[in-house]
GROMACS .gro file of C-alpha atoms in nm:
model
  160
    1GLU     CA    1   0.495  14.478  21.072
    2THR     CA    2   0.622  14.828  20.997
    3THR     CA    3   0.655  15.104  21.256
    4SER     CA    4   0.818  15.447  21.270
    5THR     CA    5   1.133  15.283  21.415
    6GLY     CA    6   1.169  15.007  21.157
    7ALA     CA    7   1.020  14.677  21.048
    8THR     CA    8   0.977  14.339  21.214
    9VAL     CA    9   0.984  14.028  20.998
   10THR     CA   10   0.888  13.678  21.101
   11GLY     CA   11   1.049  13.434  20.859
   12CYS     CA   12   1.294  13.505  20.578
   13ILE     CA   13   1.339  13.797  20.344
   14THR     CA   14   1.455  13.714  19.993
   15ASN     CA   15   1.617  13.990  19.791
   16THR     CA   16   1.695  13.871  19.438
   17ALA     CA   17   1.836  14.212  19.343
   18MET     CA   18   2.096  14.230  19.621
   19PRO     CA   19   2.415  14.378  19.473
   20ARG     CA   20   2.679  14.107  19.439
   21CYS     CA   21   2.952  13.982  19.209
   22ARG     CA   22   3.201  13.699  19.171
   23LEU     CA   23   3.507  13.714  18.949
   24LEU     CA   24   3.655  13.367  18.901
   25ASN     CA   25   3.959  13.203  18.747
   26PRO     CA   26   4.247  13.450  18.755
   27VAL     CA   27   4.426  13.494  18.425
   28ASP     CA   28   4.751  13.293  18.445
   29GLU     CA   29   5.011  13.565  18.465
   30VAL     CA   30   5.361  13.551  18.607
   31LEU     CA   31   5.398  13.807  18.886
   32THR     CA   32   5.739  13.964  18.946
   33GLY     CA   33   5.863  14.270  19.134
   34SER     CA   34   5.762  14.487  18.839
   35ASP     CA   35   5.399  14.379  18.895
   36ASN     CA   36   5.369  14.535  19.242
   37ASP     CA   37   5.021  14.684  19.287
   38ALA     CA   38   4.899  14.564  18.947
   39THR     CA   39   4.537  14.450  18.965
   40VAL     CA   40   4.470  14.079  18.930
   41LYS     CA   41   4.263  14.000  18.620
   42PHE     CA   42   4.000  13.726  18.607
   43SER     CA   43   3.859  13.533  18.311
   44THR     CA   44   3.503  13.466  18.435
   45GLU     CA   45   3.235  13.703  18.564
   46ASN     CA   46   2.964  13.529  18.766
   47GLN     CA   47   2.647  13.654  18.935
   48SER     CA   48   2.695  14.024  18.867
   49VAL     CA   49   2.387  14.199  19.003
   50GLY     CA   50   2.377  14.573  19.067
   51VAL     CA   51   2.747  14.630  18.988
   52ASN     CA   52   2.958  14.687  18.677
   53VAL     CA   53   3.269  14.489  18.584
   54ASN     CA   54   3.525  14.641  18.346
   55ASN     CA   55   3.639  14.464  18.026
   56ASN     CA   56   3.963  14.339  18.189
   57LYS     CA   57   3.759  14.183  18.470
   58ASP     CA   58   3.995  14.333  18.727
   59LYS     CA   59   3.768  14.601  18.878
   60ILE     CA   60   3.414  14.591  19.015
   61THR     CA   61   3.228  14.925  19.023
   62ILE     CA   62   2.971  14.977  19.298
   63LEU     CA   63   2.632  15.111  19.184
   64THR     CA   64   2.454  15.113  19.524
   65ALA     CA   65   2.612  15.267  19.833
   66GLY     CA   66   2.626  15.058  20.149
   67THR     CA   67   2.841  14.823  20.352
   68TYR     CA   68   2.984  14.534  20.149
   69PHE     CA   69   3.154  14.209  20.245
   70VAL     CA   70   3.449  14.153  20.009
   71SER     CA   71   3.654  13.835  19.991
   72THR     CA   72   3.936  13.698  19.780
   73VAL     CA   73   4.131  13.374  19.763
   74LEU     CA   74   4.422  13.348  19.518
   75SER     CA   75   4.660  13.059  19.474
   76GLY     CA   76   4.927  12.942  19.235
   77SER     CA   77   5.287  12.828  19.218
   78LYS     CA   78   5.631  12.981  19.262
   79GLU     CA   79   5.842  13.029  18.949
   80GLY     CA   80   6.219  12.975  18.988
   81SER     CA   81   6.411  13.028  19.312
   82GLY     CA   82   6.400  13.399  19.400
   83ASP     CA   83   6.360  13.533  19.751
   84SER     CA   84   6.172  13.294  19.981
   85GLY     CA   85   6.133  13.558  20.254
   86ASP     CA   86   5.984  13.845  20.055
   87GLY     CA   87   5.679  13.900  20.277
   88ILE     CA   88   5.435  13.946  19.989
   89GLU     CA   89   5.114  14.137  20.062
   90ILE     CA   90   4.771  14.081  19.914
   91SER     CA   91   4.550  14.391  19.925
   92LEU     CA   92   4.184  14.454  19.868
   93ARG     CA   93   4.159  14.803  19.723
   94LYS     CA   94   3.893  15.069  19.689
   95ASN     CA   95   3.972  15.328  19.421
   96GLY     CA   96   4.334  15.211  19.428
   97SER     CA   97   4.382  15.253  19.805
   98ARG     CA   98   4.411  14.970  20.056
   99PHE     CA   99   4.089  14.896  20.248
  100LEU     CA  100   4.253  14.915  20.589
  101GLY     CA  101   4.508  15.185  20.511
  102SER     CA  102   4.834  15.070  20.667
  103SER     CA  103   5.013  14.780  20.505
  104ASN     CA  104   5.042  14.630  20.857
  105ALA     CA  105   4.676  14.531  20.825
  106GLN     CA  106   4.729  14.336  20.500
  107PRO     CA  107   4.789  13.957  20.500
  108LEU     CA  108   5.155  13.871  20.444
  109ASP     CA  109   5.313  13.550  20.316
  110THR     CA  110   5.559  13.419  20.057
  111PHE     CA  111   5.522  13.243  19.724
  112GLY     CA  112   5.732  12.956  19.863
  113GLN     CA  113   6.097  12.851  19.871
  114SER     CA  114   6.146  12.635  19.562
  115ASP     CA  115   6.031  12.633  19.201
  116GLY     CA  116   5.681  12.481  19.185
  117ASP     CA  117   5.592  12.543  19.552
  118GLU     CA  118   5.223  12.620  19.590
  119PHE     CA  119   5.079  12.919  19.777
  120THR     CA  120   4.738  13.048  19.884
  121PHE     CA  121   4.648  13.400  19.995
  122THR     CA  122   4.310  13.482  20.154
  123TYR     CA  123   4.157  13.812  20.259
  124ALA     CA  124   3.806  13.900  20.372
  125CYS     CA  125   3.677  14.229  20.511
  126PHE     CA  126   3.370  14.450  20.517
  127GLU     CA  127   3.395  14.804  20.381
  128ASP     CA  128   3.163  15.102  20.340
  129MET     CA  129   3.121  15.179  19.972
  130SER     CA  130   2.990  15.478  19.779
  131VAL     CA  131   2.844  15.483  19.429
  132ASN     CA  132   3.122  15.448  19.165
  133ASP     CA  133   3.382  15.308  19.407
  134GLU     CA  134   3.604  15.056  19.223
  135ILE     CA  135   3.710  14.736  19.399
  136SER     CA  136   4.019  14.535  19.301
  137VAL     CA  137   4.282  14.302  19.445
  138THR     CA  138   4.660  14.340  19.411
  139PHE     CA  139   4.988  14.186  19.526
  140SER     CA  140   5.272  14.406  19.649
  141ASN     CA  141   5.619  14.378  19.803
  142ILE     CA  142   5.697  14.099  19.556
  143GLY     CA  143   6.067  14.186  19.539
  144ASP     CA  144   6.288  13.918  19.382
  145SER     CA  145   6.020  13.645  19.382
  146SER     CA  146   5.803  13.538  19.092
  147ALA     CA  147   5.493  13.324  19.077
  148THR     CA  148   5.192  13.245  18.862
  149VAL     CA  149   4.843  13.298  19.006
  150LYS     CA  150   4.634  13.010  18.871
  151ARG     CA  151   4.320  12.977  19.082
  152GLY     CA  152   4.088  13.186  19.290
  153PHE     CA  153   3.819  13.450  19.305
  154LEU     CA  154   3.724  13.802  19.409
  155CYS     CA  155   3.369  13.842  19.534
  156LEU     CA  156   3.150  14.092  19.711
  157VAL     CA  157   2.795  14.123  19.843
  158ARG     CA  158   2.611  14.422  19.989
  159LEU     CA  159   2.525  14.366  20.354
  160GLY     CA  160   2.319  14.676  20.412
   0.00000   0.00000   0.00000
């Protein structure tokens, strides 16, 4: 039923054209302090509907404005010894800027203490997007540590 104030639906609404995207399988790349704020590249593009993904598969361009849920999980292993207390940040970015502004809002962890230690970073947030906004994920504050990102994804879906 449709009225001047909205619509009422009994049952489910299926929207096969809902903007969404999943980038899977990060490219194995050793991250060091010189890689601060470099976008993470992925090897597989999956379920891209209503968005564009660049050739490097490290940025998703929004084609329909709205509020999006964006999530990333990245994991891998520490390379060498390095600093075990670096406080490494993972950041979801829109047009190169952190979603939540201050770095105090970004998840913080380390790559581990010893060579071969495994790590996992997760981050999920909703964000208002405009047409042509570019979404990416980066690591920063790496310092003296190094690690290889081996698994994970970056995904988004338009909520409304």
